[in-house]
């Protein structure tokens, strides 16, 4: 028994000594960064998967058949409306113009002859030398000659227009796409492929979809799809490499017809593309801002969770910490939380190392800063 009692006594002394050694660690104030809560304007961005399409694309097709005489642009060139892209062999069309001009000269001579004949017979008719039938035949011949002249002039106009069609120009500003033909190839309006495609990339269309719930909330807030498009703020775009596109876009259209399967509503936003950074077919992440006039914003690293509830360590006037439950907006930027309840202006919270703190522990505030 004495030996057992000695062992128990030794164990008690060791335990007491251990507790005494740990006591200073429990009461020792540790340095922690502290944030004083304040409200401020804040903007949250909700991400949406987006796809980019060019503002417009035009297939360049010849209006006449012929051999490509010269190619004036290359794939990827930037062209403007009216710029010359291709020249189709004009020799045949130039000959047609000359023939049409010659036919006009012949027709004009025939009209002059028919006019002289009619004038002569009209004078003879007044003198009652010829009959009315003779005069009518002269009048008909003159009308026929005039009609032939009109046809020849129309043929000249058509030939000149075909000659102009030998010069294929761009109808819009844009980038030249794939060119499947080369000089010497025979092309026409019925060719399988266009000569080229010119794409308007000065403005890029960004398409994304919102959920049925979001669409309903926007309709209640703003009204018609047109009012929604006019009322939504400017949007931003993250590219696939994670960088932020330097220019902001604006919502142009909101579809009034939801997707039959998902109920999602398609929205189009336009982004300027002066540097030609965006390409048709690119994808990205559209950022829709939610602007808050007054919000409590805290860093995410200031929070910890217990049984699916979120807490922060509030700092008392005596610089001891106490766990305070908070509620936050579901939308966040991955770095900060917007607190909807649980904190008030003027309170202080610990912003780092919260997992190493315990309830009631004393801290030594380091670098007490205002919310930024």
Short mmCIF file of C-alpha atoms in Angstrom, two decimals, residues 200-327:
data_model
loop_
_atom_site.label_atom_id
_atom_site.label_comp_id
_atom_site.label_asym_id
_atom_site.label_seq_id
_atom_site.Cartn_x
_atom_site.Cartn_y
_atom_site.Cartn_z
CA UNK A 200 -16.53 42.39 -87.77
CA UNK A 201 -14.52 42.19 -84.54
CA UNK A 202 -14.63 45.84 -83.49
CA UNK A 203 -17.34 44.81 -81.03
CA UNK A 204 -17.63 41.31 -79.58
CA UNK A 205 -20.88 39.75 -78.44
CA UNK A 206 -20.67 37.95 -75.10
CA UNK A 207 -23.46 35.46 -74.41
CA UNK A 208 -24.26 34.05 -70.96
CA UNK A 209 -27.29 32.62 -69.18
CA UNK A 210 -28.94 33.33 -65.85
CA UNK A 211 -31.15 30.98 -63.86
CA UNK A 212 -34.92 31.06 -63.78
CA UNK A 213 -34.80 32.37 -60.20
CA UNK A 214 -32.46 35.21 -61.15
CA UNK A 215 -34.56 36.08 -64.19
CA UNK A 216 -37.68 36.25 -62.01
CA UNK A 217 -35.92 38.53 -59.51
CA UNK A 218 -34.77 40.86 -62.32
CA UNK A 219 -38.26 40.96 -63.81
CA UNK A 220 -39.75 41.94 -60.46
CA UNK A 221 -37.13 44.62 -59.96
CA UNK A 222 -36.93 46.17 -63.43
CA UNK A 223 -39.88 44.92 -65.50
CA UNK A 224 -39.63 44.02 -69.20
CA UNK A 225 -36.52 42.51 -70.84
CA UNK A 226 -35.84 45.88 -72.47
CA UNK A 227 -35.94 47.62 -69.09
CA UNK A 228 -33.65 44.95 -67.59
CA UNK A 229 -31.08 45.48 -70.37
CA UNK A 230 -31.18 49.26 -69.84
CA UNK A 231 -30.95 49.02 -66.06
CA UNK A 232 -28.20 46.45 -65.52
CA UNK A 233 -24.78 47.94 -64.69
CA UNK A 234 -21.65 47.59 -66.78
CA UNK A 235 -20.18 44.10 -66.78
CA UNK A 236 -16.61 42.82 -66.84
CA UNK A 237 -14.89 39.81 -68.35
CA UNK A 238 -12.24 37.38 -67.13
CA UNK A 239 -10.31 35.64 -69.90
CA UNK A 240 -9.32 31.97 -69.90
CA UNK A 241 -5.84 32.77 -68.58
CA UNK A 242 -7.35 34.40 -65.49
CA UNK A 243 -6.62 37.97 -66.56
CA UNK A 244 -9.24 40.71 -66.45
CA UNK A 245 -10.23 42.16 -69.84
CA UNK A 246 -9.35 45.88 -69.71
CA UNK A 247 -12.61 47.15 -71.23
CA UNK A 248 -16.06 46.98 -69.68
CA UNK A 249 -19.14 45.83 -71.56
CA UNK A 250 -22.83 46.62 -71.36
CA UNK A 251 -25.89 44.43 -71.57
CA UNK A 252 -27.69 44.85 -74.90
CA UNK A 253 -30.43 42.23 -75.01
CA UNK A 254 -32.21 39.93 -72.57
CA UNK A 255 -34.08 37.03 -74.11
CA UNK A 256 -37.76 36.96 -73.31
CA UNK A 257 -38.02 33.23 -74.04
CA UNK A 258 -36.44 30.82 -71.51
CA UNK A 259 -34.68 27.63 -72.50
CA UNK A 260 -37.27 24.86 -72.66
CA UNK A 261 -35.06 22.39 -70.78
CA UNK A 262 -33.31 24.46 -68.11
CA UNK A 263 -35.49 27.54 -67.88
CA UNK A 264 -32.36 29.71 -68.22
CA UNK A 265 -32.54 33.13 -69.84
CA UNK A 266 -29.91 34.09 -72.39
CA UNK A 267 -28.32 37.53 -72.13
CA UNK A 268 -26.03 39.30 -74.56
CA UNK A 269 -23.44 41.90 -73.54
CA UNK A 270 -21.25 43.80 -76.00
CA UNK A 271 -17.57 44.49 -75.35
CA UNK A 272 -15.40 46.91 -77.36
CA UNK A 273 -12.42 45.21 -78.97
CA UNK A 274 -10.06 47.97 -80.11
CA UNK A 275 -6.92 45.89 -79.55
CA UNK A 276 -8.35 42.81 -81.33
CA UNK A 277 -7.60 40.80 -78.19
CA UNK A 278 -10.94 38.99 -78.29
CA UNK A 279 -11.60 36.44 -81.03
CA UNK A 280 -14.85 34.92 -82.16
CA UNK A 281 -15.23 31.52 -80.49
CA UNK A 282 -13.30 32.45 -77.35
CA UNK A 283 -14.77 31.65 -73.94
CA UNK A 284 -14.47 33.44 -70.63
CA UNK A 285 -16.19 34.33 -67.39
CA UNK A 286 -18.57 37.26 -67.37
CA UNK A 287 -18.69 39.17 -64.08
CA UNK A 288 -22.05 40.69 -63.16
CA UNK A 289 -21.63 43.34 -60.42
CA UNK A 290 -23.88 43.73 -57.39
CA UNK A 291 -23.31 47.21 -55.98
CA UNK A 292 -23.80 47.59 -52.22
CA UNK A 293 -24.04 51.14 -50.86
CA UNK A 294 -23.13 50.06 -47.31
CA UNK A 295 -21.60 46.72 -46.38
CA UNK A 296 -19.48 45.08 -43.68
CA UNK A 297 -16.64 43.30 -45.47
CA UNK A 298 -14.20 40.97 -43.69
CA UNK A 299 -11.43 38.71 -45.00
CA UNK A 300 -12.38 35.06 -45.34
CA UNK A 301 -9.36 33.98 -43.29
CA UNK A 302 -10.93 35.72 -40.26
CA UNK A 303 -13.68 33.06 -40.16
CA UNK A 304 -13.84 29.52 -38.87
CA UNK A 305 -16.63 26.95 -38.94
CA UNK A 306 -18.12 24.78 -36.21
CA UNK A 307 -20.88 22.34 -37.13
CA UNK A 308 -21.63 24.18 -40.41
CA UNK A 309 -21.92 27.53 -38.63
CA UNK A 310 -19.51 30.36 -39.31
CA UNK A 311 -17.77 32.32 -36.51
CA UNK A 312 -15.22 35.07 -35.99
CA UNK A 313 -13.23 35.95 -32.90
CA UNK A 314 -14.45 39.30 -31.57
CA UNK A 315 -11.97 41.22 -29.44
CA UNK A 316 -13.22 42.75 -26.18
CA UNK A 317 -12.01 45.97 -24.56
CA UNK A 318 -9.73 43.83 -22.38
CA UNK A 319 -8.22 42.29 -25.53
CA UNK A 320 -9.66 38.82 -24.94
CA UNK A 321 -11.36 36.95 -27.78
CA UNK A 322 -14.82 35.51 -27.87
CA UNK A 323 -16.42 33.51 -30.68
CA UNK A 324 -19.21 35.44 -32.42
CA UNK A 325 -21.55 33.74 -34.91
CA UNK A 326 -22.09 35.59 -38.19
CA UNK A 327 -24.14 35.26 -41.35
#
